[in-house]
XYZ file of C-alpha atoms in Angstrom:
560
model
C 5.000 33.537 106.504
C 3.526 31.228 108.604
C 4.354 28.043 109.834
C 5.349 25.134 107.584
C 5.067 21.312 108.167
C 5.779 22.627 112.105
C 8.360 25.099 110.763
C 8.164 28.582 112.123
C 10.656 31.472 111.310
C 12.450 32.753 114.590
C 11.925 36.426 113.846
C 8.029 36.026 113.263
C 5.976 38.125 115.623
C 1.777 38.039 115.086
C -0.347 40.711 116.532
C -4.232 39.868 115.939
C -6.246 43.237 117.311
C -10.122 43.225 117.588
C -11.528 46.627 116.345
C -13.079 48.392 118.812
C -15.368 51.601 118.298
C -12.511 53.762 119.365
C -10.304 52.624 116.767
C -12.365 53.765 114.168
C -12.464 56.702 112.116
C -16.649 58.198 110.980
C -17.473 55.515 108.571
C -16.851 52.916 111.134
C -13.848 51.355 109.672
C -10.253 50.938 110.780
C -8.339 54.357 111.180
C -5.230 54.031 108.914
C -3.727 55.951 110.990
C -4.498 53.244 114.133
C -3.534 50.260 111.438
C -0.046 51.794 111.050
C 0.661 51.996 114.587
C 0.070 47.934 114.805
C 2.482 47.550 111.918
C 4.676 49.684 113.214
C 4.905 47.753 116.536
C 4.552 44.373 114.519
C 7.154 44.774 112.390
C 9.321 46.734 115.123
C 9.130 43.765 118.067
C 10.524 41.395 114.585
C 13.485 43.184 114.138
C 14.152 43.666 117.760
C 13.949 40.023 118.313
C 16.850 39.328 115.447
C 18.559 42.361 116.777
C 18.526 41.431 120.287
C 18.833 45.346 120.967
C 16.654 48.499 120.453
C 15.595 49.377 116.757
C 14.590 51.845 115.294
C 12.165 52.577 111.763
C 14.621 54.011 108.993
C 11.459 53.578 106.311
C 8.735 52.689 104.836
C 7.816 50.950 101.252
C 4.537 51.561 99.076
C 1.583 50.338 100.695
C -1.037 49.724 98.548
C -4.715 49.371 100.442
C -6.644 46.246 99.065
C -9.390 46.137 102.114
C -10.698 48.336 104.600
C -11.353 46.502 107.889
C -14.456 47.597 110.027
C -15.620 47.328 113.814
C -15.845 43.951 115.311
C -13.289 41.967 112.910
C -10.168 41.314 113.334
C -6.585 42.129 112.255
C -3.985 39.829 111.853
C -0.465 41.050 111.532
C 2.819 38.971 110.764
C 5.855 40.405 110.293
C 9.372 38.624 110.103
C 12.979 39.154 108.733
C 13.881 38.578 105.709
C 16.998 40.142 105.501
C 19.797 41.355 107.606
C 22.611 43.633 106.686
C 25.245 45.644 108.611
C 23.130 47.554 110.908
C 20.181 47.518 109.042
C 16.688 44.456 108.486
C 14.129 44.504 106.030
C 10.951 43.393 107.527
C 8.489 42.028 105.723
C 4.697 42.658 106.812
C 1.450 41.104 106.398
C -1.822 42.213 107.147
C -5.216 40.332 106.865
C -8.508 40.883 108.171
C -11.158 38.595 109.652
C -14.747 38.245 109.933
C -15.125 36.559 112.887
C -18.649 35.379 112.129
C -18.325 34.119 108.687
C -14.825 32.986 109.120
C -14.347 34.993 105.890
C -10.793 36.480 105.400
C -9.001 38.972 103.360
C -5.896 40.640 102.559
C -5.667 44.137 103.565
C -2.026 45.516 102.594
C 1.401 44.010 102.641
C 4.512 46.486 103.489
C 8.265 46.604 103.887
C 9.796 48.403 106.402
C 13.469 49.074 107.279
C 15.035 49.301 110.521
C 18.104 50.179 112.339
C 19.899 48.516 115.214
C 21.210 50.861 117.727
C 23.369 50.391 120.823
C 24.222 53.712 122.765
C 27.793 52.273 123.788
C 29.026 49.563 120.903
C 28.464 49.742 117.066
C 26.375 46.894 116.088
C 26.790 44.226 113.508
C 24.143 42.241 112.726
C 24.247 38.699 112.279
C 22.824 36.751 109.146
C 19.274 35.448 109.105
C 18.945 31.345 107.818
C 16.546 31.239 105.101
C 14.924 28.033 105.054
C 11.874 27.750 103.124
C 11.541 28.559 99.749
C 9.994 31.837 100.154
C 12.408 32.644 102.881
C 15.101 32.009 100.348
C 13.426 34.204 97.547
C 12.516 37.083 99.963
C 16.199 36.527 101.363
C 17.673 36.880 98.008
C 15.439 39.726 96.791
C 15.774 41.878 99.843
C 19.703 42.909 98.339
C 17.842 44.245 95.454
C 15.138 46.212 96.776
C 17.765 47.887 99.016
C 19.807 49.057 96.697
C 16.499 50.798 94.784
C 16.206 52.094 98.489
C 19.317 53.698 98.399
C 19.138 55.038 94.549
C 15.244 56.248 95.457
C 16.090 59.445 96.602
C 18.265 60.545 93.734
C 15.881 58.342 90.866
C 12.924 60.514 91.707
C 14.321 63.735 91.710
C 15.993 63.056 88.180
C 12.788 60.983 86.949
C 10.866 64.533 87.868
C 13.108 66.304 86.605
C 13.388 64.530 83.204
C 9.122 63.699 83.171
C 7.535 65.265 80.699
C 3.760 65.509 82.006
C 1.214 67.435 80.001
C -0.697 69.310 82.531
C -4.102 71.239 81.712
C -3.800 74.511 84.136
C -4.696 76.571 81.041
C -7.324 74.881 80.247
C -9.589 74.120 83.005
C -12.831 75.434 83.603
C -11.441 77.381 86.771
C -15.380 78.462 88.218
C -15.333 74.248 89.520
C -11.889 74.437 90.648
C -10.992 74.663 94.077
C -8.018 76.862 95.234
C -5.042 74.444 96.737
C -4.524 76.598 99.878
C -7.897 76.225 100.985
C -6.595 72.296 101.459
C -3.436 73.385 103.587
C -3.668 71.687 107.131
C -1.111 72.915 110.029
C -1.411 70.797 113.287
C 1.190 70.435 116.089
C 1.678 67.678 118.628
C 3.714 67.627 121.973
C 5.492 63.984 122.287
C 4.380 62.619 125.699
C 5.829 59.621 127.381
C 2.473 57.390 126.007
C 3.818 58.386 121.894
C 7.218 57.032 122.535
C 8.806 53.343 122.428
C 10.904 51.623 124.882
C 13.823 53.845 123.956
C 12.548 57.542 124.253
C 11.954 58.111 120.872
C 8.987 59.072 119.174
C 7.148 55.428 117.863
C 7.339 55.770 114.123
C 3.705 54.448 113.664
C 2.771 57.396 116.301
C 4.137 59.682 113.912
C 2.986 57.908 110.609
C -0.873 58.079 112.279
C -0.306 61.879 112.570
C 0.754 62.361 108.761
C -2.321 60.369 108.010
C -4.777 62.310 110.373
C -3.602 65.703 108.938
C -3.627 64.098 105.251
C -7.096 63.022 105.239
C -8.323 66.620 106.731
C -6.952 68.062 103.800
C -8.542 65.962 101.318
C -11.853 66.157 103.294
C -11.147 70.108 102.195
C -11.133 69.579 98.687
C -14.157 66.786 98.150
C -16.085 67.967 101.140
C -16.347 64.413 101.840
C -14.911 61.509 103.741
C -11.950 60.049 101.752
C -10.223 56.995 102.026
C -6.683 56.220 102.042
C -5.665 53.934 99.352
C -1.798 54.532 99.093
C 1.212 55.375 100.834
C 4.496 56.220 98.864
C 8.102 55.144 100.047
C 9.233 57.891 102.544
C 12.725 57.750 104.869
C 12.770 58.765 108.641
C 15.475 61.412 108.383
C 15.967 61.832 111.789
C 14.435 60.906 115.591
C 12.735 63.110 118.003
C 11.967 62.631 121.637
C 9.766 62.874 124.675
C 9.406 66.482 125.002
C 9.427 67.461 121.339
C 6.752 69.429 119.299
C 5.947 68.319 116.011
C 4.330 70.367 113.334
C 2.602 68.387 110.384
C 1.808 70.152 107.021
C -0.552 68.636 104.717
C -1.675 69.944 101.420
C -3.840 68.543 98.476
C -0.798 68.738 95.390
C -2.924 67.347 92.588
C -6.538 65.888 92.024
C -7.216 63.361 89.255
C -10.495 62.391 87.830
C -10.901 59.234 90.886
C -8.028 60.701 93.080
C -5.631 63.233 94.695
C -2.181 63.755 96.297
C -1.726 64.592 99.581
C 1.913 65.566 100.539
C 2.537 65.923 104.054
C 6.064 67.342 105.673
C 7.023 66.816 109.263
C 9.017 68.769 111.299
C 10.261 69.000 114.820
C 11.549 71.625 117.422
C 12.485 71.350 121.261
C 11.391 74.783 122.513
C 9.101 77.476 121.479
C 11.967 79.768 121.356
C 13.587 77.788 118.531
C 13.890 79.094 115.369
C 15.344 76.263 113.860
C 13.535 73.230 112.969
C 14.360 69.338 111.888
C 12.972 68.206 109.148
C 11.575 64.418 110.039
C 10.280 63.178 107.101
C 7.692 63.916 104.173
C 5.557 61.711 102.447
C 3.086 61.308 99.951
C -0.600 59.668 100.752
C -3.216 59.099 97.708
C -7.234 59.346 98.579
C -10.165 58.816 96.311
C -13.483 59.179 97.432
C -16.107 56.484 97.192
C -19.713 56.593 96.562
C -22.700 53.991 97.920
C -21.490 51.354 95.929
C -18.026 51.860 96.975
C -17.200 53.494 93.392
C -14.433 55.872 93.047
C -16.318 59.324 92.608
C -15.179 61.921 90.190
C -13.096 64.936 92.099
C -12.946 68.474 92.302
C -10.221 70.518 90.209
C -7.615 71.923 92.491
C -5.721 75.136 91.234
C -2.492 75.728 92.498
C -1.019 78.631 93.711
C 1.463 80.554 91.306
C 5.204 79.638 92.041
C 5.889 76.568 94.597
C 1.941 75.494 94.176
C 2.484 74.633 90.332
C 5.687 73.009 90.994
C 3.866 70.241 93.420
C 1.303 70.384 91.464
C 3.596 69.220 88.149
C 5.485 67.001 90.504
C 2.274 65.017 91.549
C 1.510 64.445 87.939
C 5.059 62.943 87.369
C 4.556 60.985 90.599
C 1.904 59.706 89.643
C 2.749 57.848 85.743
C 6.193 56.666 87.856
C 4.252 55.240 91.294
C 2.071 53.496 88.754
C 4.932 52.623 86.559
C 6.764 51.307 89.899
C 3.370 49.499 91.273
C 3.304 47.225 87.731
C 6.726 46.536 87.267
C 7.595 46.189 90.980
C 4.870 43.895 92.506
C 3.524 42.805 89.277
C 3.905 38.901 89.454
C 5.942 37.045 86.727
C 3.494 35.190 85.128
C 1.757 38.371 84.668
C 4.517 40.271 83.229
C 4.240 41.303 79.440
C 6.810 39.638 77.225
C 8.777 42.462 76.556
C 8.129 46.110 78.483
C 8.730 49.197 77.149
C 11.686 50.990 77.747
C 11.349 54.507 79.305
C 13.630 56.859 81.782
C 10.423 56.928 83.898
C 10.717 53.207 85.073
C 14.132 51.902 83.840
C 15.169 51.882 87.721
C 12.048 49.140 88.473
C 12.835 47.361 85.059
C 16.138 46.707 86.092
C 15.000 46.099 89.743
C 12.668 43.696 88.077
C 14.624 42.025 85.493
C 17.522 41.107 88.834
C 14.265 39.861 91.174
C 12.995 37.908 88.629
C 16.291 35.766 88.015
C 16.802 35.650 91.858
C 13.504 34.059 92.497
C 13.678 31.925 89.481
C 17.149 30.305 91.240
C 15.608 30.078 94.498
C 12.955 27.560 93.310
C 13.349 24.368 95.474
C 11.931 22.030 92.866
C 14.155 21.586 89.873
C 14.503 18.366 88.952
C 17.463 16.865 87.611
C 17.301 15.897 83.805
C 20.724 14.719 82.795
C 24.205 15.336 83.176
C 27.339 14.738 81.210
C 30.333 15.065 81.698
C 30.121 17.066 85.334
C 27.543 19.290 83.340
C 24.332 19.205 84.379
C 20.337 19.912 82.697
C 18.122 20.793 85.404
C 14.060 21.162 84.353
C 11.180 23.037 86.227
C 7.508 23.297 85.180
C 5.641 25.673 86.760
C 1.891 26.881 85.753
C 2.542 27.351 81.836
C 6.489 27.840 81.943
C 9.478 25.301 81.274
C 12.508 26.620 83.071
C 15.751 25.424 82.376
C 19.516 25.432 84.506
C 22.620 24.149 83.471
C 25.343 24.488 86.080
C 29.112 23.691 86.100
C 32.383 23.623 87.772
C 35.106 26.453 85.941
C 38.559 26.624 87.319
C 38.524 30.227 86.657
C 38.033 33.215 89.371
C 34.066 34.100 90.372
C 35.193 38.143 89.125
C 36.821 37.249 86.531
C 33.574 35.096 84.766
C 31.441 37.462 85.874
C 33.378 40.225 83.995
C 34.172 37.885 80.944
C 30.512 37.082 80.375
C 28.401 40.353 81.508
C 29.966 41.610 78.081
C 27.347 40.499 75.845
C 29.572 41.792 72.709
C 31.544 38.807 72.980
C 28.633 36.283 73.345
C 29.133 35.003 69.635
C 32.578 33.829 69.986
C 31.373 31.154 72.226
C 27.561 30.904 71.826
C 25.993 29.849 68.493
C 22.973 31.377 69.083
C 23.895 35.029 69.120
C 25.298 35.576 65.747
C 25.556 39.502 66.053
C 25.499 41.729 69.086
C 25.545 45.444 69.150
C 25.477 47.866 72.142
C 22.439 50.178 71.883
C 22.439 52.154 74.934
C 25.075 51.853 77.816
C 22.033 53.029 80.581
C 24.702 52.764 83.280
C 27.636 51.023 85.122
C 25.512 48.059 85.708
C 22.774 48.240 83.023
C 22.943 48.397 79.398
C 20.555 47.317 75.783
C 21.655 45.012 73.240
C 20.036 44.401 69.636
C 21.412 40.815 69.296
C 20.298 38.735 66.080
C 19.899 35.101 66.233
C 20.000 32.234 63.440
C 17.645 30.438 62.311
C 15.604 28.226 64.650
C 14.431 24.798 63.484
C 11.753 25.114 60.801
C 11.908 28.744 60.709
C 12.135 30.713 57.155
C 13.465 33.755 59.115
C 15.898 34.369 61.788
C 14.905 35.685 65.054
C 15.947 39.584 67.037
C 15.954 40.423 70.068
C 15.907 43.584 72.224
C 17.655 42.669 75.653
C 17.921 44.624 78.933
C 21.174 43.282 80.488
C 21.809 43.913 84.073
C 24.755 42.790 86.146
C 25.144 42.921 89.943
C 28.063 42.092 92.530
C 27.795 40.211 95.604
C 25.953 42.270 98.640
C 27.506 39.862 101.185
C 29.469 37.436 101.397
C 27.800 33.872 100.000
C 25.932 35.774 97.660
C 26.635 35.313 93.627
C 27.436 37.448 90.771
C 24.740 37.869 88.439
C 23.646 38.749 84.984
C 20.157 38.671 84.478
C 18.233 39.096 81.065
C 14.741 40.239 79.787
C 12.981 41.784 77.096
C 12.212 45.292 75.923
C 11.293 47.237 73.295
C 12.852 50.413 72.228
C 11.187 52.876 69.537
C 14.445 52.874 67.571
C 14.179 49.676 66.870
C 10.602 48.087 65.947
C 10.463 44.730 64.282
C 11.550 44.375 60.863
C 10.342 42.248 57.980
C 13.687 41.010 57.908
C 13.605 39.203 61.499
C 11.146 37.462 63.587
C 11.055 38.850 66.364
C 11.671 36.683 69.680
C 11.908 37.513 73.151
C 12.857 36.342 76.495
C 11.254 36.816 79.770
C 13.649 35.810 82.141
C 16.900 34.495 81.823
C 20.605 34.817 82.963
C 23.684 33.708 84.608
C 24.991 33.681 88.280
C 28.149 32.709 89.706
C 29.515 31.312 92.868
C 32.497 31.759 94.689
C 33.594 27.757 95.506
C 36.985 28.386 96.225
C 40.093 30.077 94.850
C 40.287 30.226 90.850
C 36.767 27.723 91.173
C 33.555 28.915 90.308
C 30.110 27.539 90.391
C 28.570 29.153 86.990
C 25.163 28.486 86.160
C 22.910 29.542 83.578
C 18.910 29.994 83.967
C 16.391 30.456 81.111
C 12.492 30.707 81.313
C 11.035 29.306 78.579
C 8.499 31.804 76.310
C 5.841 29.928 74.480
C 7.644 29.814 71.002
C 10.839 27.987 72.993
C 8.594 25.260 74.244
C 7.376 24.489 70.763
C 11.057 24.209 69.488
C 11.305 21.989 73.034
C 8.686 19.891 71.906
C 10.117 18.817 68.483
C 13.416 18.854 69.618
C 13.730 16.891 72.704
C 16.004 14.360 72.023
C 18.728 16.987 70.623
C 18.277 19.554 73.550
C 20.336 18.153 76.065
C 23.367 17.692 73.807
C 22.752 21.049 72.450
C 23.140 22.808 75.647
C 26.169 20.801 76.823
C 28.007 21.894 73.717
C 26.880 25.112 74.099
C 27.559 25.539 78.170
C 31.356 23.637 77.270
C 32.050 26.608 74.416
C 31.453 28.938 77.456
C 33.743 26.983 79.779
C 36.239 27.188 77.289
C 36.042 30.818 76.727
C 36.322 31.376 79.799
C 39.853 29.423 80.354
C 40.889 31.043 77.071
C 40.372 34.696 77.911
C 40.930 34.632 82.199
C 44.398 36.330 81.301
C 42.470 39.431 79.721
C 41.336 40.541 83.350
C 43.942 41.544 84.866
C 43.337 45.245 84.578
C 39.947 44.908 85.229
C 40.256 43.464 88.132
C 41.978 45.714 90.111
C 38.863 48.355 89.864
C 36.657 45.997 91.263
């Protein structure tokens, strides 16, 4: 995020604070609390300054805690836009600490936050940010898809809960070294005073984020009878503002302790006068803790026992929570390279696979360095090697509408009339509009005795603006009802996929992107001469399907 052979993104705003005594929570480190505040504001003053108007927070990703930061170093903060919408940014946050003696520095958290644009007297439409850099572009690109899992998240978890089947142990627990759950419950109000809100009356979001986390951490402290440390904040939405003048009343309760760690969930909610009987419900979240020892080891935790009723259903909840946050946290922000082969496929996480299998295509195409290896006739074979993957693009010119190759080739049942590799295709689970399985089977390749199956996750998106492209991106999974087979050898791809561009009317820019698994690069290797003719065939079959079958459409079309 920063700068760049002199270049410097126009929405970047740094905030470095030195961590003063007061700052501090009793183990002399950084309050969380205090640390969100500075993010808040960080990531706030970037969207304002892209806005050119007031904003305001509308939520808050996962933030995982790498580091905690203690008294006399310093934190860095840089926060910038990396994508605007209607009314609506993400901002992208980094946070780093510093040791201003040993010049050592680490990585403390990064976040995503979203904010709103507001105007009292016009609506406001936002304009486009410029990506420029590579990682501009990828975050740029990205930023469509995490915001549509933003939108779905509300809705996701409450069908992953409940459709998670969690094997819980309330029966069988030892209950003389459990601790009751309401002996964690925490009730605090606060009066908003002109020193908690921004520049616009309303109550800072960090302010209010630092009060979840002071009210959280008492009521772990209940349960360990210890000094707990924040490692993990889930995604939570600001439902609504509040004001100068307003009291807010934080709940906290322990839902669930692990072995090494516990849920906190915390509810906020605001009235104007005591008299009120009615209150607004701001926002809830949920905050993990563990405990660490002298050698900064997770230490083993009390049992909690719920109470009968609304007690067991947290505590159930916070066990589901728990297998899809970690779910989310692998697939999500687990890097490429990292990535398995082929994931399991489960109801628990087939939001973040699909999330993941769209990202991963979108950064692949925002790669600045492909290199151009041939090209014949207006076809072209672009190459990229990266650590210890060959990546491959072809791209083309179709006289043919964006929608209409988009539709044509996002069925993956009529892959074999035009591709020579997919010999047989069937549909093994429609998951939804946009997502769906196939069990294709493949011929033999090169020196192989048997031919090759695959288990592909097929997701398709439409444009989120204008300028962006259709895609259909492609990955492995594995199901349980199908396992491999003596019959097949079993192949897989890890990233791979088409997207298509909008050039102008009945022209489209298609292009095709594969990352290349280990057992491709061998057939690579032995094959290099015949590659680039074999792709050109294979890319003008698709061409010509295309042309042949536009007139199918037309129907289609019209629901789109």
């Amino acid at each position: 995020m920063g700068d760049r052979g002199g270049y410097r993104n126009p929405t970047e705003v740094q905030m470095s604070q030195l961590v003063l005594p007061c700052h501090t929570n009793q183990r002399g480190e950084l309050s969380v609390g205090q640390l969100l505040k500075w993010i808040d504001t960080t990531a706030c003053l970037s969207a304002e300054r892209h806005a050119g108007c007031p904003c305001v927070t509308a939520s808050m990703d996962d933030i995982y805690f790498e580091h905690t930061i203690s008294v006399g170093q310093v934190v860095n903060i840089k926060a910038k836009v990396n994508r605007a919408f209607n009314s609506s940014m993400e901002v992208g946050i980094q946070v780093a600490s510093e040791d201003l003696c040993s010049e050592k520095q680490w990585t403390v958290c990064k976040a995503l936050a979203t904010f709103v644009a507001h105007r009292e007297l016009s609506k406001v439409k936002l304009k486009q940010t410029t990506p420029c850099t590579e990682e501009e572009k990828t975050e740029h690109s990205v930023a469509a898809e995490r915001r549509r899992m933003r939108l779905l998240y509300a809705d996701t978890m409450k069908d992953l809960l409940a459709n998670c089947v969690i094997q819980d142990d309330l029966e069988s627990r030892d209950c003389s070294c459990t601790v009751p759950a309401e002996k964690t419950r925490v009730e605090s109000v606060e009066l908003v005073l002109p020193p908690h809100a921004n520049h616009q009356g309303n109550t800072f979001g960090g302010q209010i984020m630092a009060w979840m986390e002071n009210v959280a951490t008492i009521a772990a402290s209940r349960l360990c009878r210890a000094h707990p440390t924040l490692k993990a904040i889930e995604m939570f939405h600001f439902r609504g503002p509040s004001q100068v003048g307003d009291r807010l009343v934080l709940k906290a309760i322990v839902n669930n302790a692990f072995k090494h760690s516990m849920e906190v969930g915390v509810c906020v909610e605001a009235y104007r006068q005591e008299a009120e009987s009615h209150r607004r419900h701001i926002n809830s979240a949920f905050m993990t803790f563990v405990v660490l020892d002298a050698d900064d080891q997770p230490r083993t935790l009390p049992w909690i026992r719920p109470q009968p009723g609304d007690g067991e259903r947290r505590y159930r909840e916070a066990s589901a929570r728990k297998k899809i946050r970690l779910d989310r946290k692998y697939i999500v922000s687990c890097k490429q390279a990292e990535m398995p082969l082929s994931v399991p496929w489960d109801p628990s996480n087939q939001v973040y696979l699909s999330y993941n299998n769209v990202s991963s295509l979108k950064m692949l195409v925002a790669k600045d360095n492909w290199v151009l290896s041939s090209e014949i006739n207006q076809v072209r074979l672009y190459t990229l090697e990266e650590d210890k993957f060959l990546s491959f693009h072809m791209e083309m010119l179709v006289h043919v509408d964006a929608t209409q190759a988009f539709l044509l080739l996002s069925d993956l049942l009529r892959r074999p009339e035009w591709d020579k590799h997919y010999r047989n295709v069937e549909l093994v689970q429609q998951v939804d509009e946009d997502d769906a399985i196939y069990h294709v089977i493949s011929p033999v390749l090169g020196g192989d005795a048997k031919p090759q199956d695959f288990v592909i996750l097929a997701s398709r998106r439409k444009p989120c603006d204008n300028g962006d492209p259709y895609i259909i991106a492609l990955r492995s999974v594995t199901l349980p009802t199908h396992p491999e087979t003596p019959a097949y050898r079993r192949g897989e791809t890890l990233c791979s996929g088409f997207c298509f561009w909008r050039e102008g009317d009945q022209l489209t820019k298609v292009s095709y992107y594969n990352q290349a698994t280990p057992g491709f690069l061998n057939y690579v290797t032995t094959n290099v001469a015949g590659l680039s003719s074999e792709f050109y065939t294979t890319f003008k079959a698709c061409e010509q399907f295309l042309l042949d079958n536009r007139s199918d459409l037309a129907p289609s079309l019209q629901t789109l």
